XYZ file of C-alpha atoms in Angstrom:
663
model
C 6.759 -40.309 21.041
C 10.480 -41.078 21.266
C 10.143 -43.319 18.205
C 8.424 -40.531 16.258
C 11.175 -38.071 17.201
C 13.841 -40.581 16.192
C 12.217 -41.180 12.792
C 11.866 -37.419 12.217
C 15.533 -36.887 13.138
C 16.727 -39.612 10.767
C 14.520 -38.234 8.005
C 16.063 -34.766 8.424
C 19.581 -36.212 8.319
C 18.903 -38.312 5.230
C 16.844 -35.674 3.409
C 17.429 -32.221 4.934
C 15.722 -30.165 2.218
C 12.140 -30.406 3.580
C 13.302 -29.338 7.040
C 15.392 -26.451 5.708
C 12.537 -25.220 3.509
C 10.163 -25.451 6.467
C 12.575 -23.319 8.507
C 12.618 -20.771 5.677
C 8.814 -20.707 5.615
C 8.629 -20.465 9.413
C 11.092 -17.582 9.486
C 9.207 -15.504 6.918
C 5.975 -16.085 8.859
C 7.390 -15.341 12.332
C 9.851 -12.475 11.869
C 8.422 -9.048 12.830
C 4.954 -10.545 13.341
C 4.518 -8.231 16.317
C 4.767 -5.172 14.056
C 3.868 -6.338 10.521
C 1.088 -5.796 9.720
C 1.257 -2.687 11.918
C -1.828 -1.815 13.926
C -4.888 -4.035 14.082
C -7.755 -4.729 11.709
C -11.233 -4.184 13.180
C -12.161 -7.856 12.677
C -9.019 -8.895 14.559
C -9.917 -6.570 17.423
C -13.492 -7.864 17.399
C -12.706 -11.552 17.631
C -9.867 -10.915 20.075
C -12.035 -8.950 22.473
C -14.915 -11.436 22.300
C -12.463 -14.261 23.019
C -11.160 -12.284 26.009
C -14.691 -11.547 27.270
C -15.860 -15.165 26.967
C -12.656 -16.423 28.583
C -12.889 -14.151 31.627
C -16.619 -13.414 31.920
C -18.367 -16.244 30.081
C -20.148 -13.870 27.683
C -19.278 -11.972 24.526
C -19.734 -8.222 24.157
C -23.385 -8.741 23.284
C -24.014 -10.642 26.521
C -24.362 -14.090 24.922
C -23.218 -17.029 27.058
C -20.757 -19.299 25.201
C -22.128 -18.589 21.710
C -21.644 -21.119 18.898
C -21.468 -18.097 16.596
C -20.574 -14.550 17.608
C -23.041 -11.711 17.078
C -20.098 -9.270 16.846
C -21.222 -6.149 14.935
C -24.723 -7.574 14.557
C -24.402 -9.651 11.390
C -22.110 -12.166 13.034
C -18.562 -13.451 13.146
C -17.559 -17.106 13.254
C -16.652 -18.210 16.755
C -14.124 -21.026 16.340
C -11.143 -18.693 15.978
C -12.118 -16.963 19.230
C -12.274 -20.206 21.202
C -9.006 -21.545 19.802
C -7.297 -18.199 20.601
C -8.152 -18.385 24.291
C -5.032 -20.321 25.403
C -2.802 -17.641 23.874
C -4.842 -14.821 25.441
C -4.781 -16.595 28.812
C -1.008 -16.976 28.673
C 0.002 -13.627 27.153
C -2.946 -11.307 27.765
C -5.027 -9.529 25.147
C -2.583 -8.116 22.596
C -2.382 -8.088 18.797
C 0.293 -10.775 18.998
C -1.768 -13.120 21.191
C -4.711 -12.800 18.787
C -2.510 -13.478 15.755
C -0.710 -16.409 17.393
C -3.373 -18.878 16.229
C -2.993 -17.738 12.612
C 0.750 -18.242 12.888
C 0.325 -21.696 14.399
C -2.139 -22.729 11.686
C 0.250 -21.401 9.050
C 3.072 -23.566 10.399
C 0.778 -26.591 10.659
C -0.469 -25.876 7.146
C 3.060 -26.213 5.765
C 3.581 -29.500 7.596
C 0.285 -31.100 6.550
C 0.664 -29.831 2.979
C 4.016 -31.608 2.775
C 2.655 -34.789 4.381
C -0.272 -34.940 1.936
C 1.855 -34.483 -1.171
C 4.448 -36.933 0.122
C 1.723 -39.525 0.791
C 0.256 -39.111 -2.686
C 3.604 -39.673 -4.401
C 6.416 -42.065 -3.645
C 8.897 -39.594 -5.121
C 11.007 -37.594 -2.663
C 11.085 -34.875 -5.322
C 7.330 -34.391 -4.883
C 7.689 -33.786 -1.144
C 10.499 -31.265 -1.617
C 8.532 -29.442 -4.322
C 5.457 -29.319 -2.066
C 7.235 -27.779 0.927
C 9.043 -25.349 -1.391
C 5.868 -24.028 -3.009
C 3.883 -23.726 0.213
C 6.792 -22.154 2.110
C 7.208 -19.322 -0.424
C 3.539 -18.838 -1.345
C 2.481 -15.177 -0.805
C -1.160 -15.959 0.044
C -0.111 -18.397 2.735
C 2.510 -16.030 4.168
C 0.073 -13.116 4.411
C -2.680 -15.379 5.781
C -0.407 -16.676 8.542
C 0.402 -13.213 9.869
C -2.983 -11.699 10.759
C -6.050 -12.880 12.623
C -8.884 -13.063 10.113
C -11.180 -15.889 11.227
C -11.891 -17.034 7.658
C -8.210 -17.992 7.283
C -8.775 -20.824 9.750
C -11.080 -22.697 7.367
C -8.718 -23.848 4.553
C -6.111 -25.247 6.956
C -8.795 -27.208 8.801
C -9.879 -28.756 5.510
C -6.220 -29.477 4.707
C -5.811 -31.359 7.994
C -9.110 -33.183 7.387
C -7.868 -34.330 3.966
C -4.693 -35.687 5.551
C -6.808 -37.707 7.993
C -8.871 -38.930 5.057
C -5.802 -40.149 3.175
C -4.617 -41.959 6.304
C -7.995 -43.705 6.496
C -7.236 -45.517 3.230
C -4.900 -47.753 5.241
C -6.604 -47.496 8.645
C -10.386 -46.824 8.654
C -10.225 -45.396 12.187
C -8.688 -42.229 10.744
C -11.992 -41.603 8.985
C -13.488 -40.573 12.338
C -10.805 -37.882 12.646
C -11.696 -36.744 9.136
C -15.421 -36.533 9.958
C -14.752 -34.690 13.222
C -12.438 -32.140 11.624
C -14.848 -31.620 8.746
C -17.745 -30.975 11.142
C -15.614 -28.664 13.281
C -14.709 -26.603 10.214
C -18.381 -25.581 9.932
C -17.725 -23.258 12.880
C -14.749 -21.610 11.143
C -16.339 -19.655 8.273
C -19.678 -19.192 6.547
C -18.567 -20.598 3.181
C -18.143 -23.947 4.953
C -21.943 -24.264 5.018
C -21.803 -24.847 1.264
C -18.405 -26.450 0.790
C -18.421 -29.045 3.584
C -21.676 -30.888 2.717
C -20.728 -31.089 -0.962
C -17.201 -32.204 -0.167
C -18.408 -34.797 2.339
C -20.966 -36.200 -0.124
C -18.465 -36.295 -3.002
C -15.866 -37.968 -0.778
C -18.301 -40.707 0.234
C -19.148 -41.418 -3.429
C -15.453 -41.611 -4.375
C -14.563 -43.885 -1.473
C -17.493 -46.204 -2.000
C -16.600 -46.459 -5.681
C -12.967 -47.149 -4.824
C -14.061 -49.714 -2.193
C -12.040 -47.882 0.443
C -15.019 -47.163 2.704
C -17.391 -49.738 4.208
C -21.056 -48.957 4.745
C -20.864 -49.572 8.504
C -18.019 -47.089 8.907
C -19.961 -44.593 6.836
C -23.022 -44.836 9.111
C -21.056 -44.284 12.323
C -19.166 -41.357 10.809
C -22.403 -39.809 9.568
C -23.765 -39.941 13.137
C -20.591 -38.316 14.492
C -20.733 -35.602 11.843
C -24.427 -34.905 12.456
C -23.984 -34.645 16.230
C -21.108 -32.166 15.912
C -22.806 -30.150 13.171
C -26.235 -29.907 14.847
C -25.627 -26.612 16.755
C -24.451 -24.766 13.645
C -27.312 -26.256 11.631
C -29.771 -24.906 14.220
C -27.975 -21.560 14.046
C -28.526 -21.412 10.270
C -32.209 -22.352 10.602
C -32.853 -19.871 13.424
C -31.332 -16.974 11.514
C -32.750 -17.910 8.125
C -36.305 -18.074 9.428
C -36.035 -15.397 12.178
C -36.700 -17.804 15.028
C -35.822 -17.299 18.691
C -32.344 -18.020 20.001
C -31.622 -21.167 22.004
C -29.815 -20.953 25.346
C -28.456 -24.012 27.147
C -26.019 -24.355 30.073
C -23.326 -25.536 27.642
C -23.765 -23.075 24.772
C -26.061 -20.518 23.160
C -27.313 -20.434 19.585
C -27.836 -16.689 18.997
C -30.048 -14.756 16.634
C -28.203 -12.125 14.587
C -29.499 -8.771 13.401
C -28.849 -9.973 9.833
C -26.954 -13.154 8.895
C -23.790 -12.215 7.011
C -23.986 -15.341 4.852
C -26.952 -13.738 3.110
C -24.837 -10.689 2.315
C -21.944 -12.602 0.738
C -23.881 -15.382 -1.007
C -26.090 -15.143 -4.096
C -28.056 -18.246 -3.077
C -30.490 -16.036 -1.207
C -30.808 -13.456 -3.978
C -33.706 -13.354 -6.385
C -31.435 -13.499 -9.444
C -29.283 -16.551 -8.869
C -28.294 -17.052 -12.524
C -27.160 -13.496 -13.125
C -25.416 -13.290 -9.773
C -23.610 -16.567 -10.471
C -22.379 -15.261 -13.836
C -21.145 -12.016 -12.236
C -19.466 -13.916 -9.413
C -17.696 -16.293 -11.772
C -16.543 -13.405 -13.939
C -15.029 -11.737 -10.864
C -13.486 -15.068 -9.854
C -11.874 -15.493 -13.282
C -10.411 -11.996 -13.144
C -9.042 -12.659 -9.657
C -7.406 -15.926 -10.675
C -5.848 -14.328 -13.766
C -4.730 -11.080 -12.124
C -3.756 -12.584 -8.764
C -5.437 -9.856 -6.728
C -8.858 -8.750 -5.503
C -7.839 -5.105 -5.025
C -7.835 -5.315 -1.221
C -4.432 -4.146 0.055
C -4.365 -6.550 3.015
C -4.933 -9.648 0.851
C -2.197 -9.393 -1.771
C 0.718 -7.329 -3.022
C 0.975 -6.539 -6.727
C 2.398 -7.947 -8.912
C 2.940 -11.072 -6.801
C -0.716 -11.889 -6.181
C -1.801 -15.037 -4.383
C 0.791 -17.341 -6.019
C 3.123 -15.279 -8.306
C 2.332 -14.598 -11.991
C 4.225 -17.684 -13.232
C 2.187 -20.130 -11.106
C -0.953 -20.366 -13.251
C 0.624 -22.338 -16.181
C 2.074 -24.851 -13.714
C -1.329 -25.212 -12.053
C -3.046 -25.888 -15.385
C -0.378 -28.454 -16.239
C -0.786 -30.051 -12.822
C -4.565 -30.200 -13.292
C -4.143 -32.140 -16.534
C -1.584 -34.474 -14.920
C -3.800 -35.246 -11.910
C -6.930 -35.776 -14.022
C -5.050 -38.200 -16.273
C -3.480 -40.062 -13.348
C -6.812 -40.426 -11.561
C -8.814 -41.350 -14.656
C -6.434 -44.091 -15.783
C -6.196 -45.654 -12.300
C -9.197 -44.396 -10.382
C -9.172 -46.922 -7.575
C -5.425 -46.869 -6.981
C -5.265 -43.056 -7.187
C -8.308 -42.254 -5.067
C -6.230 -39.603 -3.282
C -5.883 -37.663 -6.540
C -9.647 -37.859 -6.872
C -10.013 -36.235 -3.432
C -7.774 -33.313 -4.447
C -9.631 -32.848 -7.722
C -12.948 -32.941 -5.881
C -11.662 -30.293 -3.462
C -10.595 -28.063 -6.336
C -13.846 -28.570 -8.270
C -16.106 -27.684 -5.323
C -13.927 -24.662 -4.555
C -14.474 -23.454 -8.130
C -18.216 -24.034 -7.779
C -18.118 -21.933 -4.589
C -17.220 -18.979 -6.795
C -20.663 -19.194 -8.413
C -22.521 -18.479 -5.167
C -20.100 -16.131 -3.401
C -19.283 -12.459 -3.838
C -15.657 -13.052 -4.652
C -12.578 -11.851 -2.860
C -9.496 -13.752 -1.705
C -10.858 -14.362 1.794
C -14.185 -15.734 0.613
C -12.690 -18.212 -1.854
C -9.602 -19.047 0.202
C -10.608 -22.715 0.177
C -9.269 -22.953 -3.391
C -5.682 -21.977 -2.716
C -4.329 -25.128 -1.059
C -5.439 -27.369 -3.950
C -4.237 -24.712 -6.394
C -0.746 -24.812 -4.869
C -0.910 -28.621 -4.989
C -1.600 -28.393 -8.711
C 1.370 -26.037 -9.131
C 3.553 -28.548 -7.302
C 2.241 -31.461 -9.393
C 2.834 -29.573 -12.641
C 6.351 -28.654 -11.550
C 7.227 -32.276 -10.649
C 5.869 -33.608 -13.932
C 7.806 -31.040 -15.977
C 10.988 -31.561 -13.989
C 10.861 -35.287 -14.720
C 10.598 -34.786 -18.480
C 12.529 -31.641 -19.386
C 16.169 -31.473 -18.355
C 16.995 -28.362 -16.363
C 13.330 -27.324 -16.070
C 13.265 -27.847 -12.316
C 16.306 -25.648 -11.691
C 15.096 -22.881 -13.992
C 11.524 -22.879 -12.627
C 12.700 -23.005 -9.009
C 15.048 -20.092 -9.687
C 12.231 -17.990 -11.162
C 9.944 -18.715 -8.215
C 12.775 -17.963 -5.789
C 13.391 -14.574 -7.406
C 9.713 -13.739 -7.092
C 9.798 -14.850 -3.459
C 12.779 -12.616 -2.672
C 11.107 -9.637 -4.353
C 7.829 -10.333 -2.556
C 9.585 -10.613 0.815
C 11.346 -7.309 0.224
C 8.048 -5.632 -0.663
C 6.222 -7.201 2.288
C 8.746 -6.271 4.955
C 9.859 -2.882 3.584
C 6.982 -1.318 1.623
C 3.873 -3.127 2.848
C 3.919 -1.783 6.453
C 3.714 1.859 5.350
C 0.963 1.062 2.853
C -1.151 -1.101 5.151
C -0.637 0.915 8.353
C -3.500 3.380 7.740
C -5.858 0.543 6.711
C -5.040 -1.300 9.957
C -5.295 1.935 11.982
C -1.683 1.836 13.063
C -1.097 3.721 16.368
C -4.846 4.095 17.033
C -4.560 1.691 19.947
C -1.673 3.731 21.379
C -3.790 6.859 21.122
C -6.717 5.165 22.910
C -4.485 3.985 25.742
C -2.822 7.380 26.079
C -6.113 9.281 26.148
C -7.653 6.865 28.661
C -4.673 7.178 30.964
C -4.193 10.945 30.783
C -7.742 12.259 30.741
C -10.047 11.972 33.781
C -13.052 13.180 31.777
C -14.896 12.180 28.642
C -12.970 10.854 25.658
C -14.154 11.748 22.178
C -13.006 9.581 19.277
C -13.232 10.297 15.564
C -15.569 8.193 13.454
C -12.971 8.089 10.661
C -12.104 4.645 11.980
C -14.114 1.537 11.158
C -16.006 0.652 14.359
C -13.715 2.640 16.689
C -15.450 1.348 19.821
C -13.990 -2.135 19.363
C -10.473 -0.747 19.776
C -11.448 0.838 23.086
C -12.849 -2.492 24.273
C -9.724 -4.304 23.065
C -6.974 -2.021 24.321
C -8.685 -1.016 27.566
C -10.005 -4.550 28.244
C -13.406 -3.220 29.248
C -15.661 -5.479 31.321
C -18.411 -6.634 28.888
C -21.037 -6.082 31.582
C -19.991 -2.415 31.839
C -20.150 -2.078 28.067
C -23.635 -3.596 27.856
C -24.949 -1.427 30.697
C -23.996 1.850 29.022
C -23.781 1.256 25.252
C -25.890 3.432 22.939
C -26.185 2.317 19.296
C -26.656 4.817 16.473
C -28.463 2.237 14.319
C -29.685 -0.608 16.556
C -30.759 -3.762 14.776
C -28.750 -3.129 11.595
C -26.228 -5.565 10.130
C -23.328 -3.416 11.349
C -24.396 -1.608 14.507
C -22.431 1.583 15.143
C -21.830 2.639 18.724
C -22.525 6.279 19.596
C -21.209 6.021 23.138
C -20.552 3.836 26.133
C -19.125 4.726 29.526
C -17.062 7.891 29.171
C -16.293 7.267 25.489
C -18.060 9.264 22.760
C -17.680 8.443 19.064
C -18.093 11.616 17.043
C -16.040 14.172 15.141
C -15.483 17.453 16.973
C -14.729 20.992 15.880
C -14.490 22.190 19.481
C -13.116 20.013 22.274
C -14.772 20.737 25.652
C -12.866 21.264 28.891
C -11.466 18.331 30.851
C -11.707 15.969 27.888
C -9.645 14.162 25.292
C -10.149 13.946 21.545
C -8.536 11.335 19.298
C -8.301 12.313 15.630
C -6.328 11.525 12.488
C -3.059 13.345 11.905
C -4.357 14.263 8.456
C -7.348 16.103 9.994
C -7.169 19.802 10.928
C -6.328 20.547 14.543
C -9.682 21.192 16.285
C -10.373 24.199 18.461
C -10.387 23.764 22.241
C -12.419 25.550 24.905
C -9.444 25.696 27.324
C -5.703 25.327 27.298
C -4.651 22.077 25.620
C -1.769 19.804 24.721
C -1.377 17.476 21.759
C 0.325 14.093 21.697
C 1.213 12.828 18.220
C 1.466 9.172 17.223
C 2.222 7.645 13.815
C -1.251 8.191 12.327
C -3.362 9.589 15.184
C -3.165 12.394 17.715
C -4.659 13.008 21.148
C -5.722 16.505 22.160
C -6.095 16.909 25.938
C -7.902 19.924 27.371
C -7.507 21.473 30.792
C -10.244 21.905 33.387
C -9.645 25.403 34.716
C -12.414 25.135 37.256
C -10.675 22.267 39.018
C -7.225 23.652 38.424
C -6.064 20.541 36.586
C -2.778 21.143 34.797
C -2.437 20.456 31.123
C -0.860 17.117 30.288
C 2.838 17.863 29.731
C 3.599 15.543 26.824
C 3.846 17.806 23.783
C 4.471 21.500 23.362
C 0.985 22.871 22.704
C 2.259 25.862 20.764
C 4.157 23.778 18.221
C 1.711 22.785 15.502
C 1.174 21.063 12.159
C 4.227 18.809 12.407
C 2.779 16.551 9.709
C 2.078 19.489 7.326
C -1.494 18.228 6.882
C -2.714 21.812 7.358
C -0.464 23.050 4.581
C 1.849 25.897 5.496
C -0.015 26.735 8.719
C 2.443 27.629 11.491
C 5.551 27.368 9.289
C 7.731 29.869 7.429
C 8.994 28.785 3.997
C 11.823 30.340 1.998
C 12.010 30.326 -1.805
C 12.477 26.818 -3.203
C 10.543 25.141 -0.410
C 6.902 24.314 0.231
C 4.277 21.667 0.955
C 3.614 18.782 -1.471
C 1.668 15.530 -1.603
C 4.158 13.250 -3.392
C 5.364 10.351 -1.222
C 4.650 11.603 2.311
C 5.792 9.410 5.189
C 2.340 9.567 6.805
C -0.919 11.284 6.043
C -1.229 13.047 2.693
C 1.354 15.887 2.777
C 5.006 16.660 3.464
C 7.397 19.591 3.311
C 10.153 19.745 0.700
C 13.351 21.733 0.191
C 14.970 22.008 -3.227
C 18.797 21.706 -3.416
C 20.633 24.728 -2.052
C 22.079 25.882 1.253
C 19.823 28.957 1.254
C 16.577 26.969 1.524
C 14.871 26.861 4.903
C 11.658 25.812 6.621
C 11.085 26.964 10.196
C 8.535 27.409 12.960
C 8.706 29.556 16.092
C 6.807 28.452 19.214
C 6.491 29.627 22.794
C 7.773 27.060 25.267
C 6.683 26.077 28.726
C 9.511 25.246 31.123
C 10.956 21.788 30.541
C 13.155 19.511 28.457
C 12.247 19.209 24.770
C 13.187 16.597 22.199
C 12.967 17.264 18.440
C 12.470 14.431 15.932
C 11.429 14.133 12.277
C 11.120 11.655 9.412
C 13.536 12.604 6.632
C 14.171 11.515 3.046
C 17.021 13.200 1.168
C 18.791 12.979 -2.180
C 22.240 13.951 -3.362
C 25.005 13.950 -0.769
C 22.900 15.297 2.078
C 24.279 18.378 3.746
C 21.032 19.830 5.030
C 20.471 20.335 8.756
C 17.683 20.199 11.304
C 17.849 21.815 14.698
C 16.298 23.909 17.433
C 17.514 27.305 18.619
C 16.490 29.960 21.116
C 17.800 33.367 22.230
C 20.072 33.487 19.163
C 21.872 30.241 20.057
C 21.634 26.807 18.423
C 20.729 24.370 21.210
C 20.760 21.150 19.159
C 21.518 20.451 15.509
C 22.386 17.529 13.239
C 23.209 17.064 9.563
C 20.675 15.207 7.406
C 22.042 12.068 5.794
C 21.155 11.123 2.223
C 18.687 8.290 1.678
C 15.521 8.031 -0.401
C 13.822 5.801 2.198
C 12.418 7.791 5.121
C 14.509 7.509 8.271
C 13.986 9.030 11.682
C 16.209 11.805 12.979
C 16.106 12.506 16.727
C 18.056 15.257 18.446
C 19.238 15.275 22.070
C 16.856 16.894 24.550
C 17.252 20.620 25.216
C 16.058 22.662 28.191
C 13.760 25.640 27.558
C 12.596 28.191 30.093
C 9.013 29.311 30.638
C 7.861 31.667 27.860
C 11.021 31.280 25.799
C 10.665 31.751 22.030
C 12.196 28.691 20.392
C 12.588 27.934 16.686
C 12.624 24.600 14.861
C 14.546 24.925 11.583
C 15.405 22.762 8.584
C 17.974 24.061 6.095
C 18.757 22.881 2.573
C 21.802 20.969 1.394
C 23.367 19.479 -1.711
C 20.264 17.579 -2.787
C 16.503 17.637 -2.340
C 14.997 17.053 1.108
C 11.566 15.714 2.049
C 10.520 16.029 5.664
C 7.438 14.834 7.544
C 6.143 14.139 11.056
C 8.197 16.821 12.818
C 7.629 16.416 16.555
C 8.597 18.547 19.549
C 7.939 16.565 22.722
C 8.735 17.049 26.356
């Protein structure tokens, strides 16, 4: 180990660029990972909770003991990510960060192994530097490294397997590591069921032709691969032919309600030819446009690899084909990369295409970009500097969009603040908790954030559509998943800020979060006091109910252009005479006023709170087109006092959203 560290240190001293570029890539993958993406995707919550349940109780949420594949919603979720996440969950508890830690680790390892592969394939130091540069700044790889989608595990496992394979050219023992990693990748994602056998078979043919692999080594590796792959093979057979599950003391092979691989693959459809043509057409459009239309997978116009990457990839493809064809035995490694790319393209024929489902293509694609760049740089003077500068500009623009604009755009899709609302409602309400269904599988967030015992969940869960591919939960324990118009006494209701405030059968309070609110009702019979978090009489702080509760002067109103959250905001045209205000009746206590503000011109507007003819707190609004939070010092109001929140106009326009009065 000391020798390895010494060699790495000397390498960094003699050639610091790979290390510096790795640090750049690590920084852009690590910084703000706890808050970007904000919130949590339902698949992240699902695999995180199942990992937690198996770790602490030995079963997933469906009661399956050590499953080789998770049942999850009913149609399944690959289990390898859950098992590999367990050390992080054990050390740091069940949090969004602990679930995403594995993705981050695989992203960092992906950069390292990408560099090692390209360096091994070329004796040129320029090739290694180009490789670490292109993988460090690649937008697909950055986004993939920062959230916990289990399918993102698969391409990096294949990348590591290919590195082991290249090492086996000089030491056949590495071929066992290749076979083991390849078999293990079958547990990472459903597309591996098609890719891995084809890749393994093609690799064997190439190596036998190149006289790199001996028949004896092949036989032993085939036995290792078969032994490791047997459980997932049985899983496929059981679910394809509706057989019974298999339970052993070491693991369980479960039966799903409907295998998801049949939903995403055209192999099982009755019109394979037509489906393949449609899939490949969608694949071509994705590769040309750079996006699949899903906001969590790419940011326009940067796509999966920046708009300028495709010509370099095509050039690199020609270069690698020529290099391999002219010296096939000496350049067997190039043949492996071309085989990887070819099978990934063929995958597009049998898969309903989006970036996640064809993610196996992106590592070899970036390798082709790197190869094309190196070839061009060696033949056209100044090409390397110019191309690197263009890619760097795109990287800077992408990073700015990802860290500044992306969080606001992706927050609603990742249900930002929903977990906070669940935790708040669970803590502050002793009765039943009702949760809106305008969240994809809301029950999984309750399981995740409240860390519910899976036995308790199984004992009380009621499914709205049992046996379907995506089973929806109607209720479990004290949690009810339905939309309410009237909230009963002694209960809590979690709803979107953009939804109208529901009626309540008793006195109530409302706690607002970024995208969700919690309404808590009182139980008069038991004399329970209302939860004292938010002034109940102050309403519609997000303006989602239009002008309800507010008074608007001329030149002001409610609009839907560029709200901070939800779909509406209030605006004030330039002019000191403009005003927006709301009067509410206070309960005794200290109140704090805050709002999200965007303003043009030189500012000059004001926001404040007054009562009994006196201004209790006030501040001037600063100019800035990007929303920024304004928070006033707390003020003390007496029981029954009539208080007024006011916003007045200034020298330029003012947009205001998410006005909150909390105590």
